[in-house]
């Protein structure tokens, strides 16, 4: 558990990081078993460009607990991070995603898949090599895998993080900076990280149309990213108006319920096939009532 001492030397618990409450211990054991038995699933959410072409898919982990029902990723990822289970979860997600990429490639569907990795992964020694070994084992070209990291990787040991990320890009894996705008990293850090894509956090995208300050943040982020040669993806796009604003701001791609929510693998296959060469088309607007 995460015990800290306050100024008087008394141990205090950080409630949200405490992995040892009975509830969390129960969930942790169940999660460990779910990983062993393959009860944790991946769903895939498309990233599409404004011309409709599918730029890639993001793998998002899903766990339906036999008694509690769906447990949100935010919740069990925190548990995995604080309990030391993160390496197993990440290995599981990587293997499942890589096996699926290989399957799709055999069907003639060649679409890059992004996997979310935690700061723990990036700081674990040998991570870059382990990813390269997994790619080889699944016979997946490195360009078909993308890893999404957050600015939090820079909080602990920026040099170590940069070394790992350089190792990964050296192997040909593309890096994406997720949830941009919510962390504390400086622009200097951004320049130092070998990322090729930046994802604007949903919190800014959601208010883009209604809040002029959020609109300004999004505009500046897109311009900054472009000036550094990065592609920009907006996450959490739910409506037409937001899509149009992002297109006008020269954002490169969007992800969100407007296009599709994360879907199980089979449904993703059908979705990709149905879009075919034309890619995703926005549904025609219903004319406003006269
Ligand atoms: P994220 O990587 O930023 O993923 C985006 C989240 O926004 C996903 O939530 C997705 O389902 C949700 N989302 C997508 N489009 C929309 C939209 O239009 N509106 C709204 N309101 N939400 C949308 P999810 O799947 O619950 O995942 C939450 C977070 O958990 C992820 O945020 C990511 O940080 C983490 N996560 C998910 N899967 C993994 C994984 O395999 N490994 C690790 N380390 N973290 C993961
Ligand atoms: Mg992500
Ligand atoms: Mg994100
Ligand atoms: Mg986010």
Coordinates of C-alpha atoms and ligand atoms in Angstrom, one line a residue:
X1 CA 0.0 0.0 0.0
X2 CA 0.9 3.6 -0.4
X3 CA 1.6 4.9 3.1
X4 CA 3.1 8.3 3.5
X5 CA 4.3 10.1 6.6
X6 CA 2.9 13.5 7.4
X7 CA 5.1 16.2 9.0
X8 CA 4.7 14.8 12.5
X9 CA 5.8 11.4 11.3
X10 CA 2.4 9.7 11.5
X11 CA 1.5 7.4 8.7
X12 CA -1.4 8.5 6.6
X13 CA -3.1 6.6 3.9
X14 CA -3.8 8.1 0.5
X15 CA -7.3 6.7 0.1
X16 CA -7.5 6.7 -3.6
X17 CA -4.1 5.0 -4.0
X18 CA -4.6 2.5 -1.2
X19 CA -4.8 -0.9 -2.9
X20 CA -5.4 -2.7 0.3
X21 CA -9.0 -2.0 1.2
X22 CA -10.9 -5.3 1.4
X23 CA -12.9 -4.2 -1.7
X24 CA -9.8 -3.5 -3.7
X25 CA -8.1 -6.7 -2.6
X26 CA -11.2 -8.6 -3.7
X27 CA -11.2 -6.9 -7.1
X28 CA -7.4 -7.4 -7.4
X29 CA -7.7 -11.2 -6.9
X30 CA -10.6 -11.3 -9.4
X31 CA -8.7 -9.3 -11.9
X32 CA -5.7 -11.6 -11.6
X33 CA -7.9 -14.6 -12.3
X34 CA -9.7 -12.8 -15.1
X35 CA -6.3 -12.2 -16.8
X36 CA -5.4 -15.9 -16.4
X37 CA -8.7 -17.1 -17.8
X38 CA -8.9 -14.6 -20.6
X39 CA -12.0 -12.9 -19.2
X40 CA -10.6 -9.5 -19.9
X41 CA -11.5 -8.3 -23.4
X42 CA -10.3 -5.6 -25.8
X43 CA -12.7 -3.4 -27.7
X44 CA -11.5 -1.2 -30.5
X45 CA -12.4 2.4 -31.3
X46 CA -11.7 3.9 -34.7
X47 CA -9.7 7.1 -35.3
X48 CA -10.8 8.7 -38.6
X49 CA -9.5 11.5 -40.7
X50 CA -11.7 14.2 -42.1
X51 CA -11.9 12.6 -45.5
X52 CA -13.3 9.5 -43.8
X53 CA -10.2 7.3 -44.0
X54 CA -9.6 5.2 -41.0
X55 CA -6.3 6.3 -39.5
X56 CA -6.2 3.5 -36.9
X57 CA -7.9 1.9 -34.0
X58 CA -7.4 2.2 -30.2
X59 CA -7.6 -0.9 -28.1
X60 CA -9.5 -0.3 -24.9
X61 CA -9.7 -2.9 -22.1
X62 CA -13.1 -4.2 -20.9
X63 CA -13.8 -6.3 -17.9
X64 CA -17.2 -7.7 -17.0
X65 CA -17.0 -9.0 -13.4
X66 CA -19.2 -12.1 -12.8
X67 CA -21.0 -10.5 -9.9
X68 CA -20.4 -6.7 -10.2
X69 CA -20.9 -6.4 -13.9
X70 CA -18.8 -4.0 -15.9
X71 CA -15.9 -2.5 -14.0
X72 CA -14.7 0.8 -15.4
X73 CA -11.1 0.7 -16.8
X74 CA -10.2 3.8 -14.7
X75 CA -11.0 1.8 -11.6
X76 CA -9.2 -1.5 -12.3
X77 CA -6.3 0.2 -14.0
X78 CA -5.7 2.2 -10.7
X79 CA -5.8 -1.1 -8.9
X80 CA -3.4 -2.8 -11.3
X81 CA -1.0 0.2 -11.0
X82 CA -1.0 0.3 -7.2
X83 CA -0.7 -3.5 -6.7
X84 CA 2.1 -4.4 -9.1
X85 CA -0.3 -6.2 -11.6
X86 CA 0.3 -3.6 -14.3
X87 CA 3.0 -5.6 -16.1
X88 CA 0.7 -8.6 -16.5
X89 CA -2.2 -6.4 -17.6
X90 CA 0.0 -4.7 -20.2
X91 CA 1.4 -8.0 -21.5
X92 CA -2.1 -9.4 -21.8
X93 CA -3.3 -6.3 -23.7
X94 CA -0.3 -6.3 -26.0
X95 CA -0.6 -10.0 -26.8
X96 CA -4.3 -9.8 -27.4
X97 CA -4.0 -6.7 -29.6
X98 CA -1.0 -8.1 -31.5
X99 CA -2.9 -11.4 -32.2
X100 CA -5.8 -9.4 -33.4
X101 CA -3.6 -7.2 -35.7
X102 CA -2.2 -10.4 -37.2
X103 CA -5.7 -11.8 -37.7
X104 CA -6.9 -8.6 -39.4
X105 CA -3.8 -8.5 -41.6
X106 CA -4.6 -12.1 -42.8
X107 CA -8.1 -10.8 -43.7
X108 CA -6.5 -8.0 -45.7
X109 CA -7.4 -5.4 -43.1
X110 CA -4.2 -3.5 -42.5
X111 CA -5.0 -0.9 -39.8
X112 CA -2.6 0.3 -37.1
X113 CA -3.8 -0.4 -33.5
X114 CA -2.9 1.8 -30.6
X115 CA -2.4 0.3 -27.1
X116 CA -2.5 2.4 -23.9
X117 CA 0.5 1.9 -21.7
X118 CA 0.9 3.2 -18.1
X119 CA 3.9 5.2 -16.8
X120 CA 4.8 2.0 -14.8
X121 CA 5.4 0.2 -18.1
X122 CA 7.5 2.9 -19.6
X123 CA 9.7 2.9 -16.4
X124 CA 10.1 -0.8 -16.2
X125 CA 13.6 -1.8 -17.5
X126 CA 13.6 -3.8 -20.7
X127 CA 10.1 -2.6 -21.8
X128 CA 11.2 -1.5 -25.3
X129 CA 12.9 -4.9 -25.9
X130 CA 10.0 -6.8 -24.6
X131 CA 7.6 -5.0 -27.0
X132 CA 10.0 -5.7 -29.9
X133 CA 10.1 -9.4 -28.9
X134 CA 6.3 -9.6 -28.8
X135 CA 6.0 -8.0 -32.3
X136 CA 8.4 -10.6 -33.7
X137 CA 6.5 -13.4 -32.0
X138 CA 3.2 -12.3 -33.5
X139 CA 4.9 -11.5 -36.8
X140 CA 3.4 -8.0 -36.8
X141 CA 5.4 -5.1 -38.4
X142 CA 6.2 -2.5 -35.8
X143 CA 4.5 0.2 -37.9
X144 CA 1.2 -1.6 -37.2
X145 CA 1.5 -0.9 -33.4
X146 CA 1.2 2.4 -31.7
X147 CA 1.6 3.1 -28.0
X148 CA -0.4 5.8 -26.2
X149 CA 1.3 7.3 -23.2
X150 CA 0.4 10.3 -21.1
X151 CA 2.5 13.2 -19.8
X152 CA 2.6 11.4 -16.5
X153 CA 5.5 9.3 -17.8
X154 CA 7.6 12.4 -17.4
X155 CA 6.8 13.0 -13.7
X156 CA 9.1 10.4 -12.3
X157 CA 12.3 10.0 -14.3
X158 CA 12.1 11.9 -17.6
X159 CA 15.5 10.7 -18.8
X160 CA 14.6 7.0 -18.2
X161 CA 11.2 7.6 -19.9
X162 CA 12.9 9.2 -22.9
X163 CA 15.4 6.4 -23.2
X164 CA 12.6 3.8 -23.3
X165 CA 10.5 5.8 -25.8
X166 CA 13.6 6.2 -28.0
X167 CA 14.2 2.5 -27.8
X168 CA 10.6 1.9 -28.9
X169 CA 10.7 4.3 -31.8
X170 CA 14.0 2.9 -32.7
X171 CA 12.2 -0.4 -33.2
X172 CA 9.7 1.3 -35.5
X173 CA 6.8 1.6 -33.0
X174 CA 4.9 4.9 -33.2
X175 CA 4.2 6.9 -30.0
X176 CA 1.1 9.0 -29.3
X177 CA 0.7 11.5 -26.4
X178 CA -2.7 10.9 -24.9
X179 CA -5.0 13.2 -22.8
X180 CA -2.9 16.2 -23.8
X181 CA -3.6 19.3 -21.8
X182 CA -4.4 17.6 -18.5
X183 CA -0.8 17.0 -17.3
X184 CA 2.0 19.3 -16.2
X185 CA 4.6 18.8 -18.8
X186 CA 6.3 21.8 -20.3
X187 CA 6.7 22.4 -24.0
X188 CA 10.4 21.6 -23.6
X189 CA 9.4 18.1 -22.6
X190 CA 7.0 17.8 -25.4
X191 CA 9.8 18.6 -27.8
X192 CA 12.1 16.0 -26.2
X193 CA 9.6 13.1 -26.4
X194 CA 9.7 11.1 -29.6
X195 CA 6.0 11.1 -30.2
X196 CA 4.4 11.4 -33.6
X197 CA 0.9 12.1 -32.5
X198 CA -0.9 14.2 -29.9
X199 CA -4.4 13.5 -28.7
X200 CA -6.3 16.5 -27.3
X201 CA -8.1 15.5 -24.1
X202 CA -11.8 15.1 -24.3
X203 CA -12.4 17.7 -21.6
X204 CA -11.3 20.5 -24.0
X205 CA -13.0 18.9 -27.1
X206 CA -16.3 18.6 -25.2
X207 CA -16.6 22.3 -24.6
X208 CA -15.0 23.5 -27.9
X209 CA -18.3 24.7 -29.3
X210 CA -19.6 26.4 -26.2
X211 CA -16.5 27.8 -24.4
X212 CA -14.3 30.3 -26.3
X213 CA -11.4 29.7 -24.0
X214 CA -11.5 25.9 -24.6
X215 CA -11.8 26.7 -28.3
X216 CA -8.6 28.8 -28.0
X217 CA -6.8 26.0 -26.2
X218 CA -7.7 23.6 -28.9
X219 CA -6.7 26.0 -31.6
X220 CA -3.3 26.7 -30.0
X221 CA -2.7 23.0 -29.3
X222 CA -3.3 22.0 -33.0
X223 CA -1.0 24.8 -34.2
X224 CA 1.7 23.9 -31.7
X225 CA 1.5 20.2 -32.6
X226 CA 1.7 21.0 -36.3
X227 CA 4.7 23.2 -35.9
X228 CA 6.4 20.3 -34.2
X229 CA 5.5 18.0 -37.0
X230 CA 2.9 16.0 -35.0
X231 CA -0.5 14.7 -36.1
X232 CA -3.4 15.8 -34.0
X233 CA -6.3 13.6 -32.9
X234 CA -9.3 15.0 -31.0
X235 CA -10.8 12.5 -28.5
X236 CA -14.4 12.4 -27.4
X237 CA -16.1 14.0 -30.5
X238 CA -19.8 13.4 -30.0
X239 CA -21.6 15.8 -32.4
X240 CA -21.5 17.3 -35.9
X241 CA -20.7 20.8 -34.8
X242 CA -17.6 19.8 -32.9
X243 CA -16.5 17.7 -35.9
X244 CA -16.9 20.8 -38.2
X245 CA -15.0 23.1 -35.8
X246 CA -12.1 20.6 -35.6
X247 CA -12.0 20.3 -39.3
X248 CA -11.9 24.1 -39.7
X249 CA -9.1 24.2 -37.2
X250 CA -7.1 21.7 -39.3
X251 CA -7.2 18.9 -36.8
X252 CA -6.0 15.7 -38.5
X253 CA -8.3 13.0 -37.1
X254 CA -11.1 12.5 -34.6
X255 CA -12.3 9.7 -32.3
X256 CA -15.6 9.7 -30.5
X257 CA -19.1 8.4 -30.3
X258 CA -20.1 10.5 -33.4
X259 CA -18.0 8.0 -35.4
X260 CA -18.2 4.9 -33.2
X261 CA -17.8 3.8 -29.6
X262 CA -15.3 1.1 -28.9
X263 CA -16.6 -2.2 -30.3
X264 CA -15.7 -5.9 -29.8
X265 CA -13.2 -7.3 -32.4
X266 CA -15.9 -9.0 -34.5
X267 CA -18.0 -5.9 -34.7
X268 CA -14.9 -3.9 -35.5
X269 CA -14.2 -6.3 -38.4
X270 CA -17.7 -5.7 -39.8
X271 CA -17.4 -2.0 -39.2
X272 CA -14.1 -1.8 -41.1
X273 CA -15.5 -4.0 -44.0
X274 CA -18.7 -2.0 -44.3
X275 CA -16.7 1.3 -44.6
X276 CA -14.4 -0.2 -47.3
X277 CA -12.6 2.1 -49.5
X278 CA -14.8 5.1 -48.9
X279 CA -14.1 5.2 -45.2
X280 CA -16.5 6.7 -42.7
X281 CA -19.1 9.1 -44.0
X282 CA -20.9 11.5 -41.7
X283 CA -24.6 10.6 -41.7
X284 CA -26.6 13.2 -43.7
X285 CA -28.1 15.9 -41.6
X286 CA -31.8 15.8 -41.2
X287 CA -33.2 19.0 -42.6
X288 CA -34.4 21.5 -39.9
X289 CA -38.1 21.6 -39.6
X290 CA -39.6 24.5 -41.5
Ligands
LIG1 P1 -8.2 7.1 -23.0 O1 -7.0 6.3 -23.5 O2 -8.1 8.6 -23.0 O3 -9.4 6.5 -23.7 C1 -10.5 7.3 -24.1 C2 -11.7 7.1 -23.2 O4 -12.8 7.9 -23.7 C3 -12.2 5.6 -23.3 O5 -12.8 5.3 -22.0 C4 -13.4 5.7 -24.4 O6 -14.3 4.7 -24.3 C5 -13.9 7.1 -24.0 N1 -14.6 7.7 -25.1 C6 -14.3 7.6 -26.5 N2 -15.1 8.3 -27.2 C7 -15.9 9.0 -26.4 C8 -17.0 10.0 -26.5 O7 -17.3 10.5 -27.7 N3 -17.5 10.5 -25.4 C9 -17.2 10.1 -24.2 N4 -17.8 10.6 -23.1 N5 -16.2 9.2 -24.0 C10 -15.6 8.6 -25.0 P2 -12.5 4.0 -21.3 O8 -12.5 2.8 -22.3 O9 -13.4 3.9 -20.1 O10 -11.0 4.1 -20.8 C11 -10.6 5.0 -19.9 C12 -9.1 5.1 -19.7 O11 -8.6 3.9 -19.2 C13 -8.4 5.3 -21.1 O12 -8.5 6.7 -21.4 C14 -7.0 4.9 -20.7 O13 -6.3 5.9 -20.0 C15 -7.3 3.7 -19.7 N6 -7.2 2.5 -20.5 C16 -8.1 1.8 -21.2 N7 -7.7 0.7 -21.7 C17 -6.4 0.6 -21.2 C18 -5.3 -0.4 -21.4 O14 -5.5 -1.4 -22.0 N8 -4.2 -0.2 -20.7 C19 -4.0 0.9 -19.9 N9 -2.8 1.1 -19.3 N10 -4.9 1.9 -19.8 C20 -6.1 1.7 -20.4
LIG2 MG1 -5.8 6.4 -25.1
LIG3 MG1 -7.2 9.8 -24.2
LIG4 MG1 -8.8 10.9 -22.1

